[in-house]
mmCIF file of C-alpha atoms and ligand atoms in Angstrom:
data_model
loop_
_atom_site.group_PDB
_atom_site.id
_atom_site.type_symbol
_atom_site.label_atom_id
_atom_site.label_comp_id
_atom_site.label_asym_id
_atom_site.label_seq_id
_atom_site.Cartn_x
_atom_site.Cartn_y
_atom_site.Cartn_z
ATOM 1 C CA MET A 1 10.799 8.090 8.483
ATOM 2 C CA LYS A 2 8.517 9.086 11.384
ATOM 3 C CA VAL A 3 4.891 8.414 10.538
ATOM 4 C CA LEU A 4 1.949 9.802 12.422
ATOM 5 C CA VAL A 5 -0.915 7.317 12.342
ATOM 6 C CA ILE A 6 -4.388 8.746 13.022
ATOM 7 C CA ASN A 7 -7.698 7.017 13.681
ATOM 8 C CA CYS A 8 -10.575 9.431 14.010
ATOM 9 C CA GLY A 9 -13.962 8.661 15.516
ATOM 10 C CA SER A 10 -16.832 11.117 15.637
ATOM 11 C CA SER A 11 -15.763 12.512 19.009
ATOM 12 C CA SER A 12 -12.302 10.993 19.410
ATOM 13 C CA LEU A 13 -8.868 10.866 17.801
ATOM 14 C CA LYS A 14 -6.321 8.155 18.540
ATOM 15 C CA TYR A 15 -2.766 8.618 17.286
ATOM 16 C CA GLN A 16 0.652 6.958 17.302
ATOM 17 C CA LEU A 17 3.972 8.354 16.087
ATOM 18 C CA ILE A 18 5.942 5.365 14.733
ATOM 19 C CA ASP A 19 9.586 5.215 13.600
ATOM 20 C CA SER A 20 9.215 3.201 10.438
ATOM 21 C CA GLU A 21 12.734 1.823 10.519
ATOM 22 C CA SER A 22 12.709 0.397 14.039
ATOM 23 C CA GLU A 23 8.856 0.084 13.939
ATOM 24 C CA LYS A 24 8.923 1.450 17.515
ATOM 25 C CA VAL A 25 6.101 3.633 18.895
ATOM 26 C CA LEU A 26 7.687 6.979 19.888
ATOM 27 C CA ALA A 27 4.438 8.471 21.372
ATOM 28 C CA LYS A 28 0.806 7.690 21.305
ATOM 29 C CA GLY A 29 -2.359 9.270 22.663
ATOM 30 C CA LEU A 30 -6.052 9.940 22.598
ATOM 31 C CA CYS A 31 -8.202 13.052 22.252
ATOM 32 C CA GLU A 32 -11.561 12.453 23.804
ATOM 33 C CA ARG A 33 -14.876 14.354 23.815
ATOM 34 C CA ILE A 34 -14.080 16.403 20.695
ATOM 35 C CA GLY A 35 -17.047 18.772 20.201
ATOM 36 C CA ILE A 36 -18.380 18.018 23.662
ATOM 37 C CA ASP A 37 -17.751 19.634 27.053
ATOM 38 C CA GLY A 38 -14.756 18.183 28.981
ATOM 39 C CA SER A 39 -12.389 17.599 26.037
ATOM 40 C CA LYS A 40 -9.085 16.003 27.007
ATOM 41 C CA LEU A 41 -5.864 14.902 25.379
ATOM 42 C CA THR A 42 -3.741 12.137 26.976
ATOM 43 C CA HIS A 43 -0.281 11.887 25.478
ATOM 44 C CA LYS A 44 1.936 8.887 26.319
ATOM 45 C CA VAL A 45 5.604 8.483 25.766
ATOM 46 C CA PRO A 46 7.264 5.209 26.751
ATOM 47 C CA GLY A 47 9.150 5.583 30.016
ATOM 48 C CA ARG A 48 7.612 8.914 30.879
ATOM 49 C CA GLU A 49 4.592 10.087 32.816
ATOM 50 C CA ASP A 50 1.391 10.697 30.906
ATOM 51 C CA TYR A 51 0.922 14.276 29.744
ATOM 52 C CA VAL A 52 -2.730 15.314 30.030
ATOM 53 C CA VAL A 53 -4.122 18.514 28.432
ATOM 54 C CA GLU A 54 -7.655 19.537 29.400
ATOM 55 C CA THR A 55 -8.800 22.234 27.079
ATOM 56 C CA PRO A 56 -11.861 22.771 24.787
ATOM 57 C CA MET A 57 -11.670 20.962 21.443
ATOM 58 C CA PRO A 58 -14.647 22.297 19.433
ATOM 59 C CA ASP A 59 -13.642 20.310 16.350
ATOM 60 C CA HIS A 60 -11.083 17.858 14.918
ATOM 61 C CA ARG A 61 -8.894 20.679 13.680
ATOM 62 C CA LYS A 62 -8.263 21.838 17.230
ATOM 63 C CA ALA A 63 -7.606 18.240 18.249
ATOM 64 C CA VAL A 64 -5.042 17.784 15.471
ATOM 65 C CA SER A 65 -3.311 21.097 16.441
ATOM 66 C CA LEU A 66 -3.060 19.893 20.056
ATOM 67 C CA VAL A 67 -1.558 16.550 18.923
ATOM 68 C CA PHE A 68 1.132 18.339 16.990
ATOM 69 C CA GLU A 69 1.753 20.674 19.966
ATOM 70 C CA ALA A 70 2.127 17.666 22.275
ATOM 71 C CA LEU A 71 4.460 15.902 19.818
ATOM 72 C CA THR A 72 6.729 19.003 19.574
ATOM 73 C CA ASP A 73 6.360 20.181 23.186
ATOM 74 C CA ALA A 74 9.716 21.048 24.803
ATOM 75 C CA ASP A 75 9.078 18.909 27.843
ATOM 76 C CA HIS A 76 6.710 16.163 26.684
ATOM 77 C CA GLY A 77 7.331 15.988 22.944
ATOM 78 C CA VAL A 78 9.410 13.488 20.926
ATOM 79 C CA VAL A 79 10.353 15.620 17.924
ATOM 80 C CA LYS A 80 11.785 19.176 17.653
ATOM 81 C CA THR A 81 9.565 20.342 14.776
ATOM 82 C CA VAL A 82 6.768 18.929 12.636
ATOM 83 C CA ASP A 83 9.327 18.742 9.758
ATOM 84 C CA GLU A 84 10.641 15.543 11.391
ATOM 85 C CA ILE A 85 7.335 13.836 10.727
ATOM 86 C CA GLY A 86 7.431 12.399 7.150
ATOM 87 C CA ALA A 87 3.820 11.627 6.501
ATOM 88 C CA ILE A 88 0.448 10.956 8.098
ATOM 89 C CA GLY A 89 -1.451 7.675 7.722
ATOM 90 C CA HIS A 90 -5.187 7.698 8.336
ATOM 91 C CA ARG A 91 -7.432 4.798 9.059
ATOM 92 C CA VAL A 92 -10.507 5.092 6.782
ATOM 93 C CA LEU A 93 -13.406 2.716 7.096
ATOM 94 C CA HIS A 94 -15.006 2.596 3.683
ATOM 95 C CA GLY A 95 -13.571 3.109 0.176
ATOM 96 C CA GLY A 96 -16.571 1.681 -1.672
ATOM 97 C CA ALA A 97 -16.149 -0.454 -4.758
ATOM 98 C CA THR A 98 -13.691 1.775 -6.560
ATOM 99 C CA ILE A 99 -10.752 2.124 -4.206
ATOM 100 C CA THR A 100 -8.859 -1.158 -4.269
ATOM 101 C CA GLU A 101 -5.631 0.006 -2.459
ATOM 102 C CA SER A 102 -4.367 2.432 0.148
ATOM 103 C CA CYS A 103 -3.753 5.846 -1.555
ATOM 104 C CA VAL A 104 -2.097 9.178 -1.074
ATOM 105 C CA VAL A 105 -4.981 11.545 -0.378
ATOM 106 C CA ASP A 106 -6.036 13.912 -3.159
ATOM 107 C CA GLU A 107 -9.313 15.575 -4.115
ATOM 108 C CA HIS A 108 -10.555 12.377 -5.798
ATOM 109 C CA VAL A 109 -9.796 10.230 -2.768
ATOM 110 C CA LYS A 110 -11.655 12.712 -0.513
ATOM 111 C CA LYS A 111 -14.632 12.647 -2.861
ATOM 112 C CA VAL A 112 -14.713 8.817 -2.679
ATOM 113 C CA ILE A 113 -14.635 8.950 1.120
ATOM 114 C CA ARG A 114 -17.458 11.466 1.037
ATOM 115 C CA ASP A 115 -19.470 9.387 -1.459
ATOM 116 C CA CYS A 116 -19.230 6.467 0.961
ATOM 117 C CA PHE A 117 -20.819 8.310 3.920
ATOM 118 C CA ASP A 118 -23.933 6.223 3.263
ATOM 119 C CA LEU A 119 -21.951 2.991 3.564
ATOM 120 C CA GLY A 120 -19.999 4.033 6.660
ATOM 121 C CA PRO A 121 -22.212 6.648 8.349
ATOM 122 C CA LEU A 122 -20.444 6.540 11.724
ATOM 123 C CA HIS A 123 -16.866 6.413 10.620
ATOM 124 C CA ASN A 124 -16.344 7.957 7.128
ATOM 125 C CA PRO A 125 -17.407 11.546 8.100
ATOM 126 C CA ALA A 126 -15.020 11.435 11.073
ATOM 127 C CA ASN A 127 -12.189 9.942 9.011
ATOM 128 C CA LEU A 128 -12.596 12.718 6.464
ATOM 129 C CA MET A 129 -12.629 15.389 9.217
ATOM 130 C CA GLY A 130 -9.284 14.015 10.472
ATOM 131 C CA ILE A 131 -7.748 14.200 6.997
ATOM 132 C CA GLU A 132 -9.037 17.718 6.360
ATOM 133 C CA ALA A 133 -7.804 18.869 9.764
ATOM 134 C CA CYS A 134 -4.305 17.629 9.033
ATOM 135 C CA GLU A 135 -4.369 19.401 5.633
ATOM 136 C CA LYS A 136 -5.178 22.663 7.407
ATOM 137 C CA VAL A 137 -2.882 22.303 10.401
ATOM 138 C CA VAL A 138 0.172 20.964 8.605
ATOM 139 C CA PRO A 139 -0.281 21.929 4.934
ATOM 140 C CA GLY A 140 2.025 20.259 2.505
ATOM 141 C CA LYS A 141 2.437 17.082 4.573
ATOM 142 C CA LYS A 142 1.450 13.919 2.671
ATOM 143 C CA ASN A 143 -1.661 12.196 3.997
ATOM 144 C CA VAL A 144 -2.285 8.524 3.144
ATOM 145 C CA ALA A 145 -5.658 6.819 3.487
ATOM 146 C CA VAL A 146 -5.631 3.139 4.481
ATOM 147 C CA PHE A 147 -9.056 1.637 3.984
ATOM 148 C CA ASP A 148 -10.657 -1.104 5.994
ATOM 149 C CA THR A 149 -12.381 -2.333 2.892
ATOM 150 C CA THR A 150 -9.350 -2.842 0.557
ATOM 151 C CA PHE A 151 -8.673 -6.394 1.803
ATOM 152 C CA GLY A 152 -12.101 -7.312 0.503
ATOM 153 C CA MET A 153 -11.438 -5.809 -2.902
ATOM 154 C CA SER A 154 -9.487 -8.860 -4.104
ATOM 155 C CA LEU A 155 -12.445 -11.195 -3.436
ATOM 156 C CA PRO A 156 -13.674 -12.989 -6.567
ATOM 157 C CA GLU A 157 -17.157 -12.189 -7.905
ATOM 158 C CA LYS A 158 -18.593 -15.460 -6.520
ATOM 159 C CA ALA A 159 -17.509 -14.369 -3.009
ATOM 160 C CA TYR A 160 -18.618 -10.718 -3.053
ATOM 161 C CA TYR A 161 -21.941 -10.706 -4.874
ATOM 162 C CA TYR A 162 -25.065 -11.133 -2.815
ATOM 163 C CA ALA A 163 -27.745 -13.239 -4.596
ATOM 164 C CA ILE A 164 -30.141 -10.335 -4.890
ATOM 165 C CA PRO A 165 -31.174 -8.527 -8.073
ATOM 166 C CA LYS A 166 -28.001 -7.272 -9.665
ATOM 167 C CA GLU A 167 -29.454 -3.755 -10.109
ATOM 168 C CA TYR A 168 -28.858 -3.109 -6.398
ATOM 169 C CA TYR A 169 -25.084 -3.623 -6.955
ATOM 170 C CA ASP A 170 -25.247 -1.436 -10.015
ATOM 171 C CA LYS A 171 -27.223 1.319 -8.388
ATOM 172 C CA TYR A 172 -25.888 1.350 -4.809
ATOM 173 C CA GLY A 173 -22.822 -0.827 -4.697
ATOM 174 C CA ILE A 174 -24.474 -3.405 -2.420
ATOM 175 C CA ARG A 175 -21.918 -6.228 -2.070
ATOM 176 C CA ARG A 176 -19.681 -7.867 0.435
ATOM 177 C CA TYR A 177 -16.932 -5.444 1.401
ATOM 178 C CA GLY A 178 -15.609 -6.910 4.588
ATOM 179 C CA PHE A 179 -14.175 -4.926 7.544
ATOM 180 C CA HIS A 180 -11.145 -5.330 9.916
ATOM 181 C CA GLY A 181 -9.364 -5.396 6.541
ATOM 182 C CA THR A 182 -6.187 -3.736 7.785
ATOM 183 C CA SER A 183 -5.988 -6.324 10.525
ATOM 184 C CA HIS A 184 -6.643 -9.255 8.212
ATOM 185 C CA MET A 185 -4.011 -7.980 5.802
ATOM 186 C CA PHE A 186 -1.482 -7.467 8.568
ATOM 187 C CA VAL A 187 -2.085 -10.786 10.333
ATOM 188 C CA SER A 188 -2.260 -12.937 7.169
ATOM 189 C CA ARG A 189 1.107 -11.480 5.986
ATOM 190 C CA GLU A 190 2.642 -11.655 9.458
ATOM 191 C CA THR A 191 1.582 -15.340 9.674
ATOM 192 C CA ILE A 192 3.311 -16.029 6.371
ATOM 193 C CA ARG A 193 6.458 -14.216 7.554
ATOM 194 C CA PHE A 194 6.546 -15.648 11.063
ATOM 195 C CA GLY A 195 5.674 -19.170 9.987
ATOM 196 C CA LYS A 196 8.016 -19.066 6.967
ATOM 197 C CA LEU A 197 5.133 -20.092 4.727
ATOM 198 C CA ASP A 198 5.058 -19.799 0.942
ATOM 199 C CA PRO A 199 4.600 -15.998 0.365
ATOM 200 C CA LYS A 200 2.680 -16.580 -2.896
ATOM 201 C CA ASN A 201 0.548 -19.609 -2.259
ATOM 202 C CA ALA A 202 0.020 -20.001 1.506
ATOM 203 C CA LYS A 203 -3.636 -20.561 2.345
ATOM 204 C CA VAL A 204 -4.244 -18.763 5.613
ATOM 205 C CA ILE A 205 -7.462 -18.276 7.690
ATOM 206 C CA VAL A 206 -7.366 -15.350 10.069
ATOM 207 C CA CYS A 207 -9.756 -15.327 12.985
ATOM 208 C CA HIS A 208 -10.032 -11.710 14.318
ATOM 209 C CA LEU A 209 -11.922 -12.339 17.529
ATOM 210 C CA GLY A 210 -12.483 -9.162 19.435
ATOM 211 C CA ASN A 211 -15.610 -7.228 20.467
ATOM 212 C CA GLY A 212 -16.156 -7.018 16.754
ATOM 213 C CA ALA A 213 -15.206 -10.318 15.152
ATOM 214 C CA SER A 214 -14.568 -11.614 11.669
ATOM 215 C CA VAL A 215 -12.845 -14.455 9.790
ATOM 216 C CA SER A 216 -10.993 -14.188 6.504
ATOM 217 C CA ALA A 217 -9.486 -16.504 3.962
ATOM 218 C CA SER A 218 -6.450 -15.451 1.954
ATOM 219 C CA ILE A 219 -3.980 -16.907 -0.420
ATOM 220 C CA GLY A 220 -0.525 -15.398 -0.435
ATOM 221 C CA GLY A 221 -1.824 -12.556 1.725
ATOM 222 C CA LYS A 222 -4.599 -11.579 -0.741
ATOM 223 C CA GLY A 223 -8.186 -11.841 0.481
ATOM 224 C CA VAL A 224 -10.421 -14.457 -1.172
ATOM 225 C CA ASP A 225 -13.278 -14.302 1.292
ATOM 226 C CA THR A 226 -14.271 -12.536 4.486
ATOM 227 C CA SER A 227 -17.149 -12.894 6.883
ATOM 228 C CA MET A 228 -18.337 -9.281 7.302
ATOM 229 C CA GLY A 229 -20.457 -7.950 4.483
ATOM 230 C CA LEU A 230 -21.996 -4.676 3.339
ATOM 231 C CA THR A 231 -21.730 -3.680 7.005
ATOM 232 C CA PRO A 232 -19.935 -5.185 9.976
ATOM 233 C CA LEU A 233 -23.126 -6.944 11.096
ATOM 234 C CA GLU A 234 -22.690 -10.067 8.976
ATOM 235 C CA GLY A 235 -20.718 -13.159 9.967
ATOM 236 C CA LEU A 236 -19.626 -14.236 13.451
ATOM 237 C CA ILE A 237 -21.543 -13.761 16.680
ATOM 238 C CA MET A 238 -19.808 -10.715 18.279
ATOM 239 C CA GLY A 239 -19.832 -8.872 21.591
ATOM 240 C CA THR A 240 -23.135 -7.086 20.742
ATOM 241 C CA ARG A 241 -23.811 -7.993 17.090
ATOM 242 C CA SER A 242 -25.854 -10.939 16.003
ATOM 243 C CA GLY A 243 -23.809 -11.845 12.962
ATOM 244 C CA ASP A 244 -25.572 -14.058 10.343
ATOM 245 C CA ILE A 245 -29.276 -14.190 10.755
ATOM 246 C CA ASP A 246 -32.318 -14.962 8.589
ATOM 247 C CA PRO A 247 -33.350 -11.482 7.299
ATOM 248 C CA ALA A 248 -37.002 -12.418 7.862
ATOM 249 C CA VAL A 249 -36.320 -12.120 11.569
ATOM 250 C CA VAL A 250 -36.172 -8.322 11.104
ATOM 251 C CA GLN A 251 -39.696 -8.211 9.623
ATOM 252 C CA PHE A 252 -41.005 -10.616 12.289
ATOM 253 C CA ILE A 253 -39.738 -8.422 15.188
ATOM 254 C CA CYS A 254 -40.953 -5.249 13.474
ATOM 255 C CA ASN A 255 -44.433 -6.664 13.183
ATOM 256 C CA HIS A 256 -44.651 -8.190 16.645
ATOM 257 C CA GLU A 257 -42.928 -5.424 18.610
ATOM 258 C CA ASN A 258 -44.196 -2.531 16.551
ATOM 259 C CA LYS A 259 -40.687 -1.364 15.802
ATOM 260 C CA THR A 260 -39.094 0.224 12.750
ATOM 261 C CA VAL A 261 -36.370 -1.516 10.639
ATOM 262 C CA ASP A 262 -33.844 0.998 12.065
ATOM 263 C CA GLU A 263 -34.766 0.066 15.616
ATOM 264 C CA VAL A 264 -34.447 -3.623 14.941
ATOM 265 C CA LEU A 265 -31.082 -3.151 13.219
ATOM 266 C CA ASN A 266 -29.945 -1.148 16.180
ATOM 267 C CA ILE A 267 -30.888 -4.163 18.383
ATOM 268 C CA LEU A 268 -29.015 -6.513 16.059
ATOM 269 C CA ASN A 269 -25.908 -4.248 16.225
ATOM 270 C CA LYS A 270 -25.930 -3.158 19.819
ATOM 271 C CA LYS A 271 -27.952 -5.567 21.942
ATOM 272 C CA SER A 272 -27.390 -8.971 20.427
ATOM 273 C CA GLY A 273 -24.423 -11.241 20.135
ATOM 274 C CA VAL A 274 -22.975 -12.762 23.383
ATOM 275 C CA LEU A 275 -24.557 -9.807 25.244
ATOM 276 C CA GLY A 276 -28.068 -10.603 23.910
ATOM 277 C CA LEU A 277 -27.774 -14.375 24.330
ATOM 278 C CA SER A 278 -26.212 -14.444 27.779
ATOM 279 C CA GLY A 279 -27.888 -11.332 29.187
ATOM 280 C CA VAL A 280 -24.656 -10.865 31.154
ATOM 281 C CA SER A 281 -22.185 -8.667 29.185
ATOM 282 C CA SER A 282 -20.599 -8.026 25.844
ATOM 283 C CA ASP A 283 -17.188 -8.602 27.460
ATOM 284 C CA PHE A 284 -16.039 -12.197 26.988
ATOM 285 C CA ARG A 285 -14.265 -12.146 30.324
ATOM 286 C CA ASP A 286 -17.534 -11.426 32.184
ATOM 287 C CA VAL A 287 -19.355 -14.026 30.112
ATOM 288 C CA SER A 288 -16.641 -16.678 30.769
ATOM 289 C CA LYS A 289 -16.779 -15.899 34.536
ATOM 290 C CA ALA A 290 -20.590 -16.259 34.530
ATOM 291 C CA ALA A 291 -20.405 -19.514 32.645
ATOM 292 C CA ALA A 292 -17.803 -20.872 35.115
ATOM 293 C CA GLU A 293 -20.220 -19.970 37.912
ATOM 294 C CA GLY A 294 -22.939 -22.068 36.283
ATOM 295 C CA ASN A 295 -24.866 -19.505 34.231
ATOM 296 C CA HIS A 296 -26.379 -21.712 31.505
ATOM 297 C CA MET A 297 -27.015 -19.028 28.853
ATOM 298 C CA ALA A 298 -23.566 -17.566 29.376
ATOM 299 C CA GLN A 299 -22.173 -21.002 28.446
ATOM 300 C CA VAL A 300 -24.538 -21.270 25.494
ATOM 301 C CA ALA A 301 -23.281 -17.813 24.277
ATOM 302 C CA LEU A 302 -19.675 -18.934 24.415
ATOM 303 C CA ASP A 303 -20.470 -22.276 22.763
ATOM 304 C CA ALA A 304 -22.438 -20.532 19.992
ATOM 305 C CA PHE A 305 -19.641 -17.997 19.439
ATOM 306 C CA ARG A 306 -17.006 -20.818 19.099
ATOM 307 C CA TYR A 307 -19.317 -22.935 16.957
ATOM 308 C CA ARG A 308 -19.784 -20.069 14.465
ATOM 309 C CA VAL A 309 -16.089 -19.491 14.261
ATOM 310 C CA ALA A 310 -15.521 -23.204 13.539
ATOM 311 C CA LYS A 311 -18.235 -23.193 10.871
ATOM 312 C CA TYR A 312 -16.491 -20.313 9.055
ATOM 313 C CA ILE A 313 -13.140 -22.038 9.225
ATOM 314 C CA GLY A 314 -14.730 -25.113 7.672
ATOM 315 C CA ALA A 315 -16.283 -23.027 4.958
ATOM 316 C CA TYR A 316 -13.092 -21.235 4.126
ATOM 317 C CA ALA A 317 -11.009 -24.410 4.131
ATOM 318 C CA ALA A 318 -13.502 -25.604 1.475
ATOM 319 C CA ALA A 319 -13.411 -22.232 -0.335
ATOM 320 C CA MET A 320 -9.593 -22.524 -0.687
ATOM 321 C CA ASN A 321 -9.602 -26.294 -1.124
ATOM 322 C CA GLY A 322 -7.295 -26.567 1.840
ATOM 323 C CA VAL A 323 -5.678 -24.497 4.586
ATOM 324 C CA ASP A 324 -2.071 -24.257 5.639
ATOM 325 C CA ALA A 325 -2.377 -22.058 8.660
ATOM 326 C CA ILE A 326 -5.027 -20.614 10.992
ATOM 327 C CA ALA A 327 -4.105 -17.487 12.963
ATOM 328 C CA PHE A 328 -5.945 -16.128 16.061
ATOM 329 C CA THR A 329 -5.841 -12.422 16.762
ATOM 330 C CA ALA A 330 -7.543 -9.495 18.646
ATOM 331 C CA GLY A 331 -8.742 -9.340 22.250
ATOM 332 C CA VAL A 332 -10.245 -12.843 22.477
ATOM 333 C CA GLY A 333 -8.087 -14.471 19.845
ATOM 334 C CA GLU A 334 -4.867 -13.322 21.498
ATOM 335 C CA ASN A 335 -5.858 -13.770 25.129
ATOM 336 C CA ASP A 336 -8.441 -16.500 25.501
ATOM 337 C CA ALA A 337 -6.604 -19.884 25.388
ATOM 338 C CA GLU A 338 -9.807 -21.757 26.286
ATOM 339 C CA THR A 339 -11.680 -20.416 23.224
ATOM 340 C CA ARG A 340 -8.789 -21.356 20.927
ATOM 341 C CA ALA A 341 -8.549 -24.826 22.511
ATOM 342 C CA GLN A 342 -12.265 -25.433 22.162
ATOM 343 C CA ILE A 343 -12.495 -24.257 18.513
ATOM 344 C CA VAL A 344 -9.582 -26.509 17.427
ATOM 345 C CA GLY A 345 -10.209 -29.408 19.802
ATOM 346 C CA GLN A 346 -13.992 -29.766 19.274
ATOM 347 C CA TYR A 347 -14.302 -28.978 15.582
ATOM 348 C CA LEU A 348 -11.063 -29.056 13.562
ATOM 349 C CA GLY A 349 -9.858 -32.633 14.113
ATOM 350 C CA TYR A 350 -11.089 -33.621 10.653
ATOM 351 C CA LEU A 351 -8.593 -31.162 9.122
ATOM 352 C CA GLY A 352 -5.833 -32.839 11.136
ATOM 353 C CA ALA A 353 -5.428 -29.659 13.213
ATOM 354 C CA LYS A 354 -4.010 -30.259 16.712
ATOM 355 C CA ILE A 355 -3.236 -27.634 19.338
ATOM 356 C CA ASP A 356 -0.398 -27.936 21.799
ATOM 357 C CA PRO A 357 -1.848 -27.164 25.225
ATOM 358 C CA GLU A 358 1.345 -25.656 26.618
ATOM 359 C CA ARG A 359 2.157 -23.537 23.582
ATOM 360 C CA ASN A 360 -1.483 -22.406 23.576
ATOM 361 C CA GLN A 361 -0.972 -20.580 26.921
ATOM 362 C CA THR A 362 0.769 -17.730 25.050
ATOM 363 C CA ARG A 363 -0.565 -14.203 24.667
ATOM 364 C CA SER A 364 2.042 -13.127 22.196
ATOM 365 C CA GLU A 365 3.230 -14.157 18.711
ATOM 366 C CA GLN A 366 3.706 -17.871 18.782
ATOM 367 C CA GLU A 367 2.979 -21.112 16.964
ATOM 368 C CA ILE A 368 0.510 -23.077 19.054
ATOM 369 C CA SER A 369 0.061 -26.200 16.962
ATOM 370 C CA ALA A 370 1.305 -29.612 18.045
ATOM 371 C CA ASP A 371 4.324 -30.980 16.117
ATOM 372 C CA ASP A 372 2.114 -33.494 14.304
ATOM 373 C CA SER A 373 -0.640 -31.006 13.409
ATOM 374 C CA LYS A 374 -1.486 -31.033 9.677
ATOM 375 C CA VAL A 375 -2.558 -27.373 9.885
ATOM 376 C CA ARG A 376 -0.242 -24.853 11.525
ATOM 377 C CA LEU A 377 -1.886 -22.726 14.220
ATOM 378 C CA PHE A 378 -0.627 -19.337 15.432
ATOM 379 C CA VAL A 379 -1.339 -16.512 17.774
ATOM 380 C CA ILE A 380 -0.457 -13.333 15.904
ATOM 381 C CA PRO A 381 -1.177 -10.049 17.721
ATOM 382 C CA THR A 382 -2.801 -7.605 15.359
ATOM 383 C CA ASN A 383 -1.320 -4.142 14.976
ATOM 384 C CA GLU A 384 -3.372 -1.958 12.721
ATOM 385 C CA GLU A 385 -1.323 1.141 13.426
ATOM 386 C CA LEU A 386 1.860 -0.583 12.285
ATOM 387 C CA ALA A 387 0.062 -1.857 9.195
ATOM 388 C CA ILE A 388 -1.011 1.768 8.414
ATOM 389 C CA CYS A 389 2.537 3.007 9.037
ATOM 390 C CA ARG A 390 3.912 0.379 6.637
ATOM 391 C CA GLU A 391 1.360 1.275 3.965
ATOM 392 C CA THR A 392 2.133 4.991 4.387
ATOM 393 C CA VAL A 393 5.884 4.429 3.941
ATOM 394 C CA ARG A 394 5.288 2.186 0.956
ATOM 395 C CA LEU A 395 3.227 4.931 -0.727
ATOM 396 C CA VAL A 396 5.225 7.954 0.226
ATOM 397 C CA GLY A 397 8.650 6.330 -0.072
ATOM 398 C CA GLU A 398 11.460 6.682 2.414
ATOM 399 C CA ALA A 399 12.496 10.332 2.749
HETATM 400 P P1 LIG B 401 -10.834 -6.032 21.093
HETATM 401 O O1 LIG B 401 -12.131 -5.591 20.419
HETATM 402 O O2 LIG B 401 -9.868 -6.745 20.103
HETATM 403 O O3 LIG B 401 -10.191 -5.004 21.913
HETATM 404 O O4 LIG B 401 -11.245 -7.274 22.117
HETATM 405 C C1 LIG B 401 -12.048 -6.992 23.217
HETATM 406 C C2 LIG B 401 -12.562 -8.308 23.768
HETATM 407 O O5 LIG B 401 -11.467 -9.137 24.151
HETATM 408 C C3 LIG B 401 -13.390 -8.092 25.054
HETATM 409 O O6 LIG B 401 -14.646 -8.744 24.918
HETATM 410 C C4 LIG B 401 -12.605 -8.771 26.109
HETATM 411 O O7 LIG B 401 -13.383 -9.375 27.054
HETATM 412 C C5 LIG B 401 -11.790 -9.769 25.338
HETATM 413 N N1 LIG B 401 -10.655 -10.272 26.143
HETATM 414 C C6 LIG B 401 -9.570 -9.596 26.510
HETATM 415 N N2 LIG B 401 -8.766 -10.340 27.317
HETATM 416 C C7 LIG B 401 -9.433 -11.555 27.433
HETATM 417 C C8 LIG B 401 -9.130 -12.790 28.123
HETATM 418 N N3 LIG B 401 -8.052 -12.863 28.866
HETATM 419 N N4 LIG B 401 -10.043 -13.762 28.053
HETATM 420 C C9 LIG B 401 -11.161 -13.627 27.317
HETATM 421 N N5 LIG B 401 -11.490 -12.480 26.640
HETATM 422 C C10 LIG B 401 -10.579 -11.477 26.694
#
């Protein structure tokens, strides 16, 4: 089956058409500046020149129409008609506390996505617009919603409740949801497959280290804990997010800087993390370069980032009473050998984890532990689109 995977932002739409049998990407692309002047679609087919369409896209419906036109275009397309596309898989950020699995979209699923606008104010409205645009442009085609929060739905109560009055959970659903769920699900299962680990009982810690960053613990591919919380602000130090912080800091800054809570949260989300600490950049490559050139706070930012990852690994090894494998993924996790070496070398010796320096030079799927390591270590590139494609096929069934 050919599956169209769609990831809608408020003014953008990323897509991939994937052949589910070969798991090859047949075409992919991006619609930018939807609803703004200067809208543009860039359509890429492996081995061919990029096809660029610059035309107004007042809304997501127009963007979806253009995607289908590009996919079926006589010169630049990869299918003859839309009938060749079996189903559409959508990335959706938040499914609240009621949706525990990916699902075929119906009126109830759309209502849940709408009810969660509060919990995912930047993403959920755009995700729903993408789904409704597809329903209008290609009626009758099955749409599947794959939620970033479902990985967190298997967490036990002791892991997902915050120790605040229970009425806030009852009234508003305030709990740990976790994000990057599609990536954690994909990478934990891929680690089990690639490492030939016990599919039911393997204890795996996944470190998704990108601009946004989170760690998860899973047993047999099912989430038991995850570092992001009600929102993606909790947990690791990230490119621009503070991660864990004493909530009283918010009140302190509000009082001393005469700012509102919203303003301070904006600072914690967008101006903190390695950017805020180093004052250099949110991009780890820039921060590493500055540190190598002797910038003290750039080095502190990198050290603090790695230290926080190591603390979460320690916590999750305790949470699972052991760990069989640790997998590194996303921009930093896949590409930054020094960060992996520092995390394992400085902090994980007590677990018996040992990295092999040569194997660690990889940027692709590989085991990087030394032969005598007690914990197996892997680099596993994440692939959220493929995860969404697999979920879509599982739900819709092979045509
Ligand atoms: P992501 O959010 O997964 O796309 O990851 C983006 C982050 O990965 C950026 O901060 C990049 O600086 C970082 N990154 C990409 N390549 C490297 C590399 N070779 N070394 C260090 N960081 C990298």
